[in-house]
Structures are given as C-alpha cells and as structure tokens.
Coordinates of C-alpha atoms in Angstrom, one line a residue:
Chain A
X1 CA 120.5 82.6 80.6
X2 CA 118.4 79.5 79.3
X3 CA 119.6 77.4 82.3
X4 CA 119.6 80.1 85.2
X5 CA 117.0 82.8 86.7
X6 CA 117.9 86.2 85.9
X7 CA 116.7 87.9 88.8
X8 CA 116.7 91.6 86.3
X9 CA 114.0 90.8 84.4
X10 CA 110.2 89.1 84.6
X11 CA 109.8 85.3 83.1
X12 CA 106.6 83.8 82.8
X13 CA 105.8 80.4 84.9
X14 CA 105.9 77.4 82.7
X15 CA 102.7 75.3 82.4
X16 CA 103.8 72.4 84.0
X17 CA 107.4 70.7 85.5
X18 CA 107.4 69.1 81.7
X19 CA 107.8 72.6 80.1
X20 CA 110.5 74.1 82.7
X21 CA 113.2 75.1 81.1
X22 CA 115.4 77.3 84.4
X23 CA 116.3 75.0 86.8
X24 CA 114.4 75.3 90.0
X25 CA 111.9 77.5 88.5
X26 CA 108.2 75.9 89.6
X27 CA 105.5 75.6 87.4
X28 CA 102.1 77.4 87.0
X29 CA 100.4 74.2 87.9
X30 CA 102.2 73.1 91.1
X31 CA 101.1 77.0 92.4
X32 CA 97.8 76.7 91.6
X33 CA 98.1 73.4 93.1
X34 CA 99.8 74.6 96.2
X35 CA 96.8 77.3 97.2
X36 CA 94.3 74.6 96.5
X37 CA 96.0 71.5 98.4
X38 CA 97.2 74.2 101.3
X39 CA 94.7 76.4 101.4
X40 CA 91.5 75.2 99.2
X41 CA 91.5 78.0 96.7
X42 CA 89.4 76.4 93.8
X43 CA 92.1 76.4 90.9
X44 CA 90.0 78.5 88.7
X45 CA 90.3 81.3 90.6
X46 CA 93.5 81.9 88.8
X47 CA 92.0 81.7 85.6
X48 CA 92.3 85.0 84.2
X49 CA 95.5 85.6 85.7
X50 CA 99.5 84.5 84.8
X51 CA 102.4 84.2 87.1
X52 CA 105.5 85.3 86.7
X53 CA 109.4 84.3 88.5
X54 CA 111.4 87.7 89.2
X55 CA 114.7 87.3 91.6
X56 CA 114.7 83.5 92.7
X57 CA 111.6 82.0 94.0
X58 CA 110.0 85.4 94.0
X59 CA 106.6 84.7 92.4
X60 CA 104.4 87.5 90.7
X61 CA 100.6 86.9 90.2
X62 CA 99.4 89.0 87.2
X63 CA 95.9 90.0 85.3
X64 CA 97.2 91.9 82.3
X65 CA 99.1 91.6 79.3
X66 CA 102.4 91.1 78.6
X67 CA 105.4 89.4 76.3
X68 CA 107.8 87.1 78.7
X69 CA 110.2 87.7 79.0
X70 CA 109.8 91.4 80.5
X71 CA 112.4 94.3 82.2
X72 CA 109.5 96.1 84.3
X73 CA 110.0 97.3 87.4
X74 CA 106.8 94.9 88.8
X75 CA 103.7 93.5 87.3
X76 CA 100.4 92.7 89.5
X77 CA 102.0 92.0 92.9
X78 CA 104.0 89.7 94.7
X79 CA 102.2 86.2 95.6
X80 CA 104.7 83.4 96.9
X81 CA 108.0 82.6 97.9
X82 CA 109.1 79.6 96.5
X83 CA 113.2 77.7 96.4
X84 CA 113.2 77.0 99.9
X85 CA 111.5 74.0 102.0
X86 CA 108.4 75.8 102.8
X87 CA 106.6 78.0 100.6
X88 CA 105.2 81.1 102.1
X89 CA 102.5 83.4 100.4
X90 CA 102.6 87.3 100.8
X91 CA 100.5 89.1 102.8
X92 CA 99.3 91.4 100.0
X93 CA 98.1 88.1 98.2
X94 CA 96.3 86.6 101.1
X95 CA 94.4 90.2 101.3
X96 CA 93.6 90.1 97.9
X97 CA 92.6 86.3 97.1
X98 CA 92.6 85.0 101.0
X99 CA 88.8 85.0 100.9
X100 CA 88.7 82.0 98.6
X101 CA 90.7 79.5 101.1
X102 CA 88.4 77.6 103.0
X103 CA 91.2 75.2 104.7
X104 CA 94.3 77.0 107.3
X105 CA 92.3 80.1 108.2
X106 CA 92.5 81.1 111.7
X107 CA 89.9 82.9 112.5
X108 CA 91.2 86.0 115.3
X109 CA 88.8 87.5 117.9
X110 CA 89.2 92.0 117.8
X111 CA 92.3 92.1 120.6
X112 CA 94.2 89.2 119.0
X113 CA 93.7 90.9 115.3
X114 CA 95.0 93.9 116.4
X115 CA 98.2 92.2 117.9
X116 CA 98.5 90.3 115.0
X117 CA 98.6 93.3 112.7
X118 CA 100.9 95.1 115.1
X119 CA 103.2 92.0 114.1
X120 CA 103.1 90.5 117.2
X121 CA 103.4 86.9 118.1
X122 CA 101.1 85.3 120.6
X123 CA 100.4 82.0 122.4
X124 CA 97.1 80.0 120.8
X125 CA 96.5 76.5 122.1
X126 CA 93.3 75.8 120.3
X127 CA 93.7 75.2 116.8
X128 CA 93.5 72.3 115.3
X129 CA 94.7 72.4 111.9
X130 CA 97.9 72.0 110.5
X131 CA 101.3 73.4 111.5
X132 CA 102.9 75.9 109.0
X133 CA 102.1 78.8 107.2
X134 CA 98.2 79.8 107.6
X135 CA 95.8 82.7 106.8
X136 CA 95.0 84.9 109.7
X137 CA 91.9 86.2 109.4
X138 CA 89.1 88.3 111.3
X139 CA 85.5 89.8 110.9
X140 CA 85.5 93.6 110.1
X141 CA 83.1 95.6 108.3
X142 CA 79.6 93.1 109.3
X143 CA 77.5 96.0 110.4
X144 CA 76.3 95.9 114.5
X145 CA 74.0 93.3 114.4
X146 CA 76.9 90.8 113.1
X147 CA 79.4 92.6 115.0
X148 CA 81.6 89.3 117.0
X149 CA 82.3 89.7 120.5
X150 CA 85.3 91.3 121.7
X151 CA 86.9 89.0 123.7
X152 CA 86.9 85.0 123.7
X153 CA 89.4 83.3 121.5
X154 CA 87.9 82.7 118.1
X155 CA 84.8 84.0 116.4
X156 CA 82.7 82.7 113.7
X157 CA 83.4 83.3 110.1
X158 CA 81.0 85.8 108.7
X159 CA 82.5 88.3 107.2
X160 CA 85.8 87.5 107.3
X161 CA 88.6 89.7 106.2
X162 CA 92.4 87.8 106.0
X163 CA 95.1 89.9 107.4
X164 CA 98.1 88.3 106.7
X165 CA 100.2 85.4 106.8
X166 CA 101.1 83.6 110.1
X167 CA 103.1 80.9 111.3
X168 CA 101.8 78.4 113.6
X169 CA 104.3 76.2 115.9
X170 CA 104.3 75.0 119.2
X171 CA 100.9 76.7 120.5
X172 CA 102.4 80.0 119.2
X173 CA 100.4 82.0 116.1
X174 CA 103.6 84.3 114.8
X175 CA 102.5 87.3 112.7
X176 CA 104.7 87.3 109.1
X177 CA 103.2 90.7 108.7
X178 CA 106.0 92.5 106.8
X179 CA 107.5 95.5 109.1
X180 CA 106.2 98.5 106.4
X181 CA 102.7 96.9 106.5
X182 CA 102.6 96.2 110.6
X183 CA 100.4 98.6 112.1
X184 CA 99.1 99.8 115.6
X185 CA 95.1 99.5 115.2
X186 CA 92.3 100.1 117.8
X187 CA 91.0 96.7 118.7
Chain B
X1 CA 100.1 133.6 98.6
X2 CA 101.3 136.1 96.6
X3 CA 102.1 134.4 93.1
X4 CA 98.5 133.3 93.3
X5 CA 97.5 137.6 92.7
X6 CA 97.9 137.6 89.3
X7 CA 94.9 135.0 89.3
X8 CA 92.8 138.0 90.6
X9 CA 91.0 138.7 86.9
X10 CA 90.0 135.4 86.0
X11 CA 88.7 133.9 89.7
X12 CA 85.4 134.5 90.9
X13 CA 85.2 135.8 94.3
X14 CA 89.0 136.1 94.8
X15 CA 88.8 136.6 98.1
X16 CA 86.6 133.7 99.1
X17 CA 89.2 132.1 97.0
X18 CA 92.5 133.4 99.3
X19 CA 90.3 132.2 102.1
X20 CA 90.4 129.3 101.2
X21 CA 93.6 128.4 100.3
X22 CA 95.2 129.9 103.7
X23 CA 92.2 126.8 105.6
X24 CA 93.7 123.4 105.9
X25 CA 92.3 120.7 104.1
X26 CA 90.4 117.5 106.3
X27 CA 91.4 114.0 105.9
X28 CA 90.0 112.5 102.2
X29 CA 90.0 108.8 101.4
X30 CA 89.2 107.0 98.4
X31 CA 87.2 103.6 98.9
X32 CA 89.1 101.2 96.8
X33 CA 86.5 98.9 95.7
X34 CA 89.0 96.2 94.5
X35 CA 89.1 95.1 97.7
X36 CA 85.8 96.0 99.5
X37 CA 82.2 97.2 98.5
X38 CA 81.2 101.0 99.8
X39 CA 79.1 99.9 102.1
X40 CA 81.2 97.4 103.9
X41 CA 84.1 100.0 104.1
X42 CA 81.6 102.3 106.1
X43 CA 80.1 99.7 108.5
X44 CA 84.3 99.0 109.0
X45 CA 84.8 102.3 109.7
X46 CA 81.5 102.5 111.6
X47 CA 82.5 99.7 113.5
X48 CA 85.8 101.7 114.6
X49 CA 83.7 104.9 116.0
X50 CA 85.0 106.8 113.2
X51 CA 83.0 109.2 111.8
X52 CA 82.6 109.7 107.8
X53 CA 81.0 111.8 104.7
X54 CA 80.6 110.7 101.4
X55 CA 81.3 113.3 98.7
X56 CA 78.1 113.8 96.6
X57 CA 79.6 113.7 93.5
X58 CA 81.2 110.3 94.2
X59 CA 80.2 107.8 96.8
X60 CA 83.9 106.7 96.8
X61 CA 85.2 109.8 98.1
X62 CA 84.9 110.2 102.3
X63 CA 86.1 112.6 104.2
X64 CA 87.0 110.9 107.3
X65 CA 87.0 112.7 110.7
X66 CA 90.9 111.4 112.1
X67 CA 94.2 112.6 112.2
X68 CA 95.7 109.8 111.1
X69 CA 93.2 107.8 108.3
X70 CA 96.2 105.4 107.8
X71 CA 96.0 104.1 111.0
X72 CA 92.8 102.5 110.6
X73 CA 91.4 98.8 110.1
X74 CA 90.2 100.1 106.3
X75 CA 93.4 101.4 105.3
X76 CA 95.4 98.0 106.9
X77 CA 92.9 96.1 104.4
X78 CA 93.5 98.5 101.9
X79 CA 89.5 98.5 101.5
X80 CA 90.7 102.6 101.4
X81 CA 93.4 104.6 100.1
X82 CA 94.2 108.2 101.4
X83 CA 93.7 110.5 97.8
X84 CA 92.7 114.3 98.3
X85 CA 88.7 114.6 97.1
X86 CA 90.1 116.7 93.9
X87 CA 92.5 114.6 93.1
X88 CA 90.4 111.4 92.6
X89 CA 88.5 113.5 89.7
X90 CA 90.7 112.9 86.7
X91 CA 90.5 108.8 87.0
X92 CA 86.6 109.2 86.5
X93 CA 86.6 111.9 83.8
X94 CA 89.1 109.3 82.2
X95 CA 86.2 106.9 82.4
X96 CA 88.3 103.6 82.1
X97 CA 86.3 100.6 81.7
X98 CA 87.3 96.6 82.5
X99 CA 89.9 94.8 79.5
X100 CA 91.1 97.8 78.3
X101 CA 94.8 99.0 78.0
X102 CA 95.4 102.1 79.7
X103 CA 98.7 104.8 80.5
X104 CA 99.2 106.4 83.1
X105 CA 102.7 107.7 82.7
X106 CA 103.2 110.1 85.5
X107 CA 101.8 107.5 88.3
X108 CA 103.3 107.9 91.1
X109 CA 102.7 107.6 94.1
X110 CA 99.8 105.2 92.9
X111 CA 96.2 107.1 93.7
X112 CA 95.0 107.9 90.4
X113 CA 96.6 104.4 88.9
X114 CA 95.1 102.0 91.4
X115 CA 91.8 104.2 91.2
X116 CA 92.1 103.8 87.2
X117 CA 92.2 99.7 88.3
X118 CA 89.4 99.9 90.6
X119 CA 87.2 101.1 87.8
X120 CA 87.9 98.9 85.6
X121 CA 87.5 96.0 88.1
X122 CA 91.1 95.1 88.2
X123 CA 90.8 93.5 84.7
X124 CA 92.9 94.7 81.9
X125 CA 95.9 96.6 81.6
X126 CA 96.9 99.7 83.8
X127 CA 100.7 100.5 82.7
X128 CA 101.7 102.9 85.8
X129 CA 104.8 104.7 84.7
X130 CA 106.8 106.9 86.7
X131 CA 110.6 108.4 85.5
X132 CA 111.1 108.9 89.3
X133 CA 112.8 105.5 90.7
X134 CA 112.7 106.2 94.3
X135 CA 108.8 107.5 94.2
X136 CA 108.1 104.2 92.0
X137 CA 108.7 102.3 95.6
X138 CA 106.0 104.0 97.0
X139 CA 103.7 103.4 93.9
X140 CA 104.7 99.7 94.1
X141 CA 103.8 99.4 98.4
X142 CA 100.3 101.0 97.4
X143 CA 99.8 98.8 94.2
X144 CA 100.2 96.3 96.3
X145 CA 98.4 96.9 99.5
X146 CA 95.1 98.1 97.5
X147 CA 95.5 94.6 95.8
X148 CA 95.9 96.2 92.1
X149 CA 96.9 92.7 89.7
X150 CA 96.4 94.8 86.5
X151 CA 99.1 97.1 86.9
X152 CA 102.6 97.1 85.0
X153 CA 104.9 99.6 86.6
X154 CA 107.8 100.9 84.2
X155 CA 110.4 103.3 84.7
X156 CA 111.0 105.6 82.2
X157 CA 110.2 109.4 80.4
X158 CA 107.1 109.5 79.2
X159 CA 108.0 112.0 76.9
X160 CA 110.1 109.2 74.8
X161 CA 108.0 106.4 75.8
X162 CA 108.4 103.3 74.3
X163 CA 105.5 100.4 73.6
X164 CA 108.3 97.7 72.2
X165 CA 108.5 96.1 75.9
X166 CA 105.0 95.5 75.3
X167 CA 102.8 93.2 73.1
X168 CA 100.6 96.0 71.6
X169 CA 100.9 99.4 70.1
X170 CA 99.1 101.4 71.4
X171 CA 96.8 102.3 74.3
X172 CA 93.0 103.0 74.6
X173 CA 92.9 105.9 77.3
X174 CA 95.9 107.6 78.8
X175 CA 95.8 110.1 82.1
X176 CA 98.5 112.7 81.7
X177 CA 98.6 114.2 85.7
X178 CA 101.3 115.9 84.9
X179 CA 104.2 117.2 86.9
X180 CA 103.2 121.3 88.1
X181 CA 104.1 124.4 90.5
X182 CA 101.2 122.5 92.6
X183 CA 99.7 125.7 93.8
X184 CA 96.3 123.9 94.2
X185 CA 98.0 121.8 97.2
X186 CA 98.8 124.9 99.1
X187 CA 96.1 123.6 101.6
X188 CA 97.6 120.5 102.3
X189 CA 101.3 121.5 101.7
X190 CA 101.6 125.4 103.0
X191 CA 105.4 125.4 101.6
X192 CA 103.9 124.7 98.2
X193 CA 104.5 128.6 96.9
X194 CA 107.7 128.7 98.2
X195 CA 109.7 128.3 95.1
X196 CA 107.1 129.8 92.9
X197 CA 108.4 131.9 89.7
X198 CA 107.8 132.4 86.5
X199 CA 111.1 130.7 85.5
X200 CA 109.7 127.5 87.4
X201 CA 106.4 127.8 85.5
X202 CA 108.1 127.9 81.9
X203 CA 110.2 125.2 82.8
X204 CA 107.7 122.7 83.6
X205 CA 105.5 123.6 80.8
X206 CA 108.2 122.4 78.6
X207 CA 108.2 119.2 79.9
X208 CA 103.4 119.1 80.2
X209 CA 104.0 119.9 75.9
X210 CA 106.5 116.4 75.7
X211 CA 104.7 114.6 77.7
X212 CA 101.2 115.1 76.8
X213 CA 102.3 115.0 72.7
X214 CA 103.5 111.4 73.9
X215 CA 100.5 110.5 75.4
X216 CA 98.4 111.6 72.4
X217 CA 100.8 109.4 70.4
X218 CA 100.3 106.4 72.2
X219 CA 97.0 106.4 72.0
X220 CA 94.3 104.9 69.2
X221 CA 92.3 107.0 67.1
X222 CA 88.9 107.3 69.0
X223 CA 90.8 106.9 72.2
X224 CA 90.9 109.0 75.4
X225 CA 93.7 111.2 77.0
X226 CA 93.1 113.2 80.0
X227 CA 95.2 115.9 80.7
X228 CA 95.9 117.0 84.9
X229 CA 97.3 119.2 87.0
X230 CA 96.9 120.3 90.7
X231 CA 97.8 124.1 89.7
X232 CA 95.9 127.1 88.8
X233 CA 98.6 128.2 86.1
X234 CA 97.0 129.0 82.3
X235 CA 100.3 128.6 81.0
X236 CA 100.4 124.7 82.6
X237 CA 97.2 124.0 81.4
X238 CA 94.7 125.5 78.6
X239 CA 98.3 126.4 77.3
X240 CA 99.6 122.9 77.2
X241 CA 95.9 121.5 75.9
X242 CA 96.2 124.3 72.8
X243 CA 99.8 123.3 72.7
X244 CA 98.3 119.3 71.4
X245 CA 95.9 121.2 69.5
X246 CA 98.7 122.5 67.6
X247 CA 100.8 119.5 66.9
X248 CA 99.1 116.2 67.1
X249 CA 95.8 115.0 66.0
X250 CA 92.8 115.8 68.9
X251 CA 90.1 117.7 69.7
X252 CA 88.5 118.8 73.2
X253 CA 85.5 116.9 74.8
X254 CA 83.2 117.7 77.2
X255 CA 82.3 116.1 80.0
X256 CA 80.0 116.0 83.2
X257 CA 81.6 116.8 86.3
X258 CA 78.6 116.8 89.4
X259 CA 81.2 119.0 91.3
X260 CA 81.2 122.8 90.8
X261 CA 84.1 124.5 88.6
X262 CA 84.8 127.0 86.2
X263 CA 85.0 126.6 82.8
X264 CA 88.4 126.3 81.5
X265 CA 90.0 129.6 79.8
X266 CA 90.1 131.1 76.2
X267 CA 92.7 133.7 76.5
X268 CA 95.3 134.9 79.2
X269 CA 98.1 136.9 79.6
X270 CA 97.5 138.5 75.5
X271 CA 97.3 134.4 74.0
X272 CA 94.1 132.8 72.9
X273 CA 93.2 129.7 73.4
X274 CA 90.9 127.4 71.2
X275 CA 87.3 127.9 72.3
X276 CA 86.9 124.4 72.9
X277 CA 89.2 125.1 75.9
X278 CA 85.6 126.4 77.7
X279 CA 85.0 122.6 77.7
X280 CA 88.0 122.1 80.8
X281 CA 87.5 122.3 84.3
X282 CA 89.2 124.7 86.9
X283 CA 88.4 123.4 90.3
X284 CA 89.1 126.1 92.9
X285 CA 89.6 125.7 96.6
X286 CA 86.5 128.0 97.6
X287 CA 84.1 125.9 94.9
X288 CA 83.9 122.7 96.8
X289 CA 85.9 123.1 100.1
X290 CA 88.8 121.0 98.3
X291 CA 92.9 121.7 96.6
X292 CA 92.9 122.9 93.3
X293 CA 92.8 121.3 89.9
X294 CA 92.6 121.5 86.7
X295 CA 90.7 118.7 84.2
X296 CA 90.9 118.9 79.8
X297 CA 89.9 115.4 78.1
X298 CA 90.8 115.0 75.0
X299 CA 89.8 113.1 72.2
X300 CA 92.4 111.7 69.4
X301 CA 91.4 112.2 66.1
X302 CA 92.8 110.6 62.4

C-alpha cells in the first residue's frame, strides 16, 4: 500500500511534501507550520515529539519511540484532522499544547466557559480575529486575588487554561467539544 | 464478608479490619501533573468551593469532598484523574523516571499508566497494554484527556508478549497490576465477594504466574518489575512473587512506603515463602482508611 493510507496501521509523517510518498498524506513540516501560522505555536515546541497518519487525515502527536510503520491500537493522542478544506485540531491537543498559541485564543468569562464546555453554542459579537477554528480558553486555578470577574464578556489572560476547540462564524462562538468530553460545570 | 474469615490469623485487629471494609470509601483523585502543578489544581478546586485533603504520603493524592469529582473544572482539564488513594501506590514504588522505557501490560483503564507518565514528565516510553479490547477504549479516552503523549497502547496477552512491533528489546521497569478476586475494593464495589471461591482464586493465580514470568522477561538485568494486586489473597500474591523466585532470574527489594502496612507474608496455608517476602506491602482497609492492596518490587537479576 505504497500509494494509499492504510487506515489499520500507524505511519509516520514524512519530513516534508518532497519526501511524501501516500498520496494526500501531509507532511511533518506543513503541521508544525499550521499551529505556528494559525495559532503561533513556536515550531520547536514539537521538537521532541513525531507525528504519525492513522485512518485518513487522522493525525497522532507522539513523544516516544517507535518503528513506522506500527499496528498499535494508538500512540500519544490524537492532534489534527487533516484531508478536508479546513483543518481542525482536537480538543485533547489544544488542552495539552493550547498554552503555547498566542494568536486565535478567545479568551471566555466563568458563565460562557461553562456553556462552552457543556458544548453549547452561543452568540459573541466582539472578537476580532479571524473566522474559523480557534482556541477557547478561560482563567481557572489563579488563586482569589487573580480570580476574573464573573460576568462581562472577556477576561484578561492570566492564567489561562484552553478548553477546547471552537468555531467562530457569523458572531456565533460554536463549541467542537466532542459529546464524551462535554460536561455540565458550576460556572 | 465471609471469604475474607480465613484472613483472621494473619490480620491485626481483624475486627477493626471487618469494620472497615463494610464503610464506604470517599472520593480520591490523583493530581495529574502533566497537565497542572499541585498547587494550581487546589486553588482550581478552591476556586469551585470544593473542599480537599492531600494524602500525607503523597501530595498528589486528595480526597475530594463531592459526589461526583468528575464533574468538576479539574477533571474537564484533566489537571486530575479519579484513582483510589491505594491504588496510586504501585506507580511510585515503581519509581519510573523521564526517557525511560516502561510496561505496563495489564493497563487498563489508564490510572496507574498515565500516573507512570506523569512521573516521568511525559517523556519516554510508557507501553500501556491491555488484552481487554473494549476496556482499552476507556484507557485510550483517559490517555487522552490527562494529555499522556508517551504512551503506546497495544492489545495483546502479556503473558506471550511480544517486543518485535517495537524498536527495542527490552524494557527498564515494568508494573504487573495484575488481574485478582479484588477483595480490597469491597469498599468501593460491595458486590466485589460475590463470586468469591477458592476455584476463582486458583484460576487467576495461573494467569498472575504467566504474566508476571513475562514481565520479568521483558525486562533488563538491573531493571524494575513491580508486582500488584487490589486483594488480600497469599495465594495471589507472596505466592505468585515466590512463584518468579522460582523460575526466572530476581530477587525482592525493599522499599519505603510513608503509608502504614504490614509486612508481606512468609508462610500460609502449610507453604513457605522466601523470607525476602517480609520486604512486600499488605495495605489493609483499617491501616490508612483506604481499599486493599498488595505491593512486591522486584529486582531482575543475571
């Protein structure tokens, strides 16, 4: 299966588009590209770690060791989705590495975190960056004198905390929290 | 509670102990500090009203005062990870530590594996291996939710495991928590004596000998295995430690555990057991207001 994706079994990224050998299969560079241009993840972030295709456009970010190409049932987690005309990050990755991106955060107050986590969508005129996929982020775990108000529409960053992926069109911020992760939280 | 009589000769204060194990057991968490520090986890949950203790032996280990700790802004974050206070003893006994390769081959649902990450900062490799595919689902949503990138996640018996889908040989450490009668969970699960018998007991212990000869395989001379259960049974565990005493190359460490047990056992039921079997750890319910376990480390030998 040189020329196809065989969605049973792990294959490591290739370096660049030069080095592809599956057709449609991205490269380790456009990724790392992708969080930095989207999101402003610094590149070397993703130094110590490889990514992986499993199932098509399903992209795996992983730290340890291992031959490619692999029959596993997962390494590391689940990062991106690529083969289709936007790419969309999990929210598991934008947990993990979401506190590196300094470009497409949103930063929620308490009462819109919580309806964002319950996988709500909800209006939201006043951001100003771009349209698309975006972090959704919020301050949690600052101690009380850094704790941010609880109502008003955005808060500062301090201590911010990404929750998950949303999509932002039309003055509407729509939660891509999966259903199994969605949750009913005290605001 | 009656399978747990024939205990009566080698527990202290068996009826403490009977108390015990007929209380229910609070709400434990594990602070997984691959994704937040100790102290931000606590101002998170102090910022929810909840109210907390930290375990003294281990500052990651808080008993949380709510009925439902999942529900909560820390466990959305995955900054904690609901583990019973017992059973998040075995990953630090293991004592993994960052770049190293380590097994965990009966893994699921994920605790002790993504705990085993945690310590070693998330860098290395943790292969988490389960033979049960439909509990490999859960270990997979928790992997991933506690934000765990070293972990491979296999499918297979340990007790036939095989390295070739790897690029090494062998493994540094390896945690055996091996499939029991789980009579030390009767607080949390009162069904768990249910099916207790004898039969049960020899059964499983035939499959603790494969898997923890396996483990001692897999592992490097020099190298760590830690051996677990969550029951009370001699023949499930100083049994199945002198059982790789026998037949593959180890010997018994010690180790310090700032939690209060017993020592593990030299003889029951007319068998002896090595001496170095003292060096184990039975953790009873009425020692530390916690499930039951047992703890041998082990370490392989030329």
């Amino acid at each position: 299966m040189a020329d196809g994706n065989d969605g049973q079994r792990f294959d490591r990224l290739p370096a660049t588009p030069a080095e592809r050998t599956v057709e449609g299969r991205v490269s380790r560079e456009e990724v790392v590209d992708y969080f930095d241009d989207r999101f402003g993840v610094p590149p070397e972030t993703f130094d110590d770690y490889t990514f992986w295709e499993k199932g098509a456009g399903k992209i795996w970010i992983y730290g340890g060791e291992a031959p490619t190409p692999l029959e596993i049932e997962a390494i590391g987690m689940t990062c991106l989705r690529t083969r289709q005309e936007h790419w969309k990050p999990t929210t598991d990755f934008v947990q993990r590495f979401g506190g590196h991106a300094t470009e497409c955060v949103i930063d929620l107050d308490r009462e819109r975190a919580r309806r964002f986590a319950a996988g709500e969508d909800q209006e939201l005129e006043r951001w100003d960056g771009d349209w698309g996929y975006l972090i959704a982020a919020h301050e949690v775990g600052v101690g009380p004198e850094g704790r941010p108000v609880r109502d008003g529409e955005a808060v500062e960053r301090g201590e911010s905390e990404a929750i998950g992926v949303g999509l932002y069109v039309h003055g509407e911020l729509r939660s891509m929290v999966p259903k199994g992760r969605q949750r009913d939280l005290e605001s | 509670m009656e399978p747990l009589e024939r205990y009566r000769p080698i527990i202290d204060d068996f009826d403490a102990f009977l108390a015990a194990c007929e209380r229910p057991l609070g709400n434990a968490v594990r602070v997984n500090t691959i994704k937040a520090t100790v102290e931000r986890t606590l101002a998170a949950l102090d910022e929810a009203g909840l109210d907390y203790e930290q375990a003294d032996w281990n500052p990651r280990v808080i008993d949380l005062e709510t009925d439902s700790p999942g529900s909560t802004w820390t466990a959305f974050h995955g900054f904690t990870h609901g583990q019973e206070e017992v059973s998040a003893v075995p990953p630090v006994v293991l004592d993994p530590e960052p770049g190293e390769r380590v097994w965990d081959c009966c893994a699921a649902p994920g605790g002790k594996a993504t705990q085993i990450a945690a310590l070693m900062d998330d860098r290395g490799t943790v292969v988490a291996n389960d033979n049960n595919l439909g509990r490999i689902s859960a270990l997979r949503f928790n992997a991933e939710r506690l934000g765990a990138t070293s972990l491979a996640v296999t499918n297979a018996d340990a007790r036939n495991y095989s390295l070739e889908r790897f690029d090494f040989d062998e493994f540094d450490r390896a945690l055996v928590d091996a499939p029991c009668s789980c009579e030390g969970t009767i607080r949390k699960n009162p069904d768990a004596l249910d099916n207790w018998s004898e039969g049960h007991i020899s059964s499983v212990a035939g499959v603790q000998k494969g898997i923890i000869r396996r483990s001692i395989q897999a592992t490097r001379e020099g190298g760590t295995v830690v051996y677990s259960t969550c029951t009370f049974a001699p023949e499930e565990n100083e049994a199945i430690v002198q059982h790789a005493l026998d037949t593959e190359s180890c010997r018994v460490v010690d180790f310090d555990l700032d939690l209060e047990h017993s020592p593990g056992l030299t003889e029951w039921d007319g068998d002896e057991f090595d001496s170095s079997l003292e060096n184990a750890a039975r953790i009873y319910p009425h020692h530390n207001d916690t499930g039951g376990f047992f703890v041998a480390k082990l370490e392989v030998t030329a």
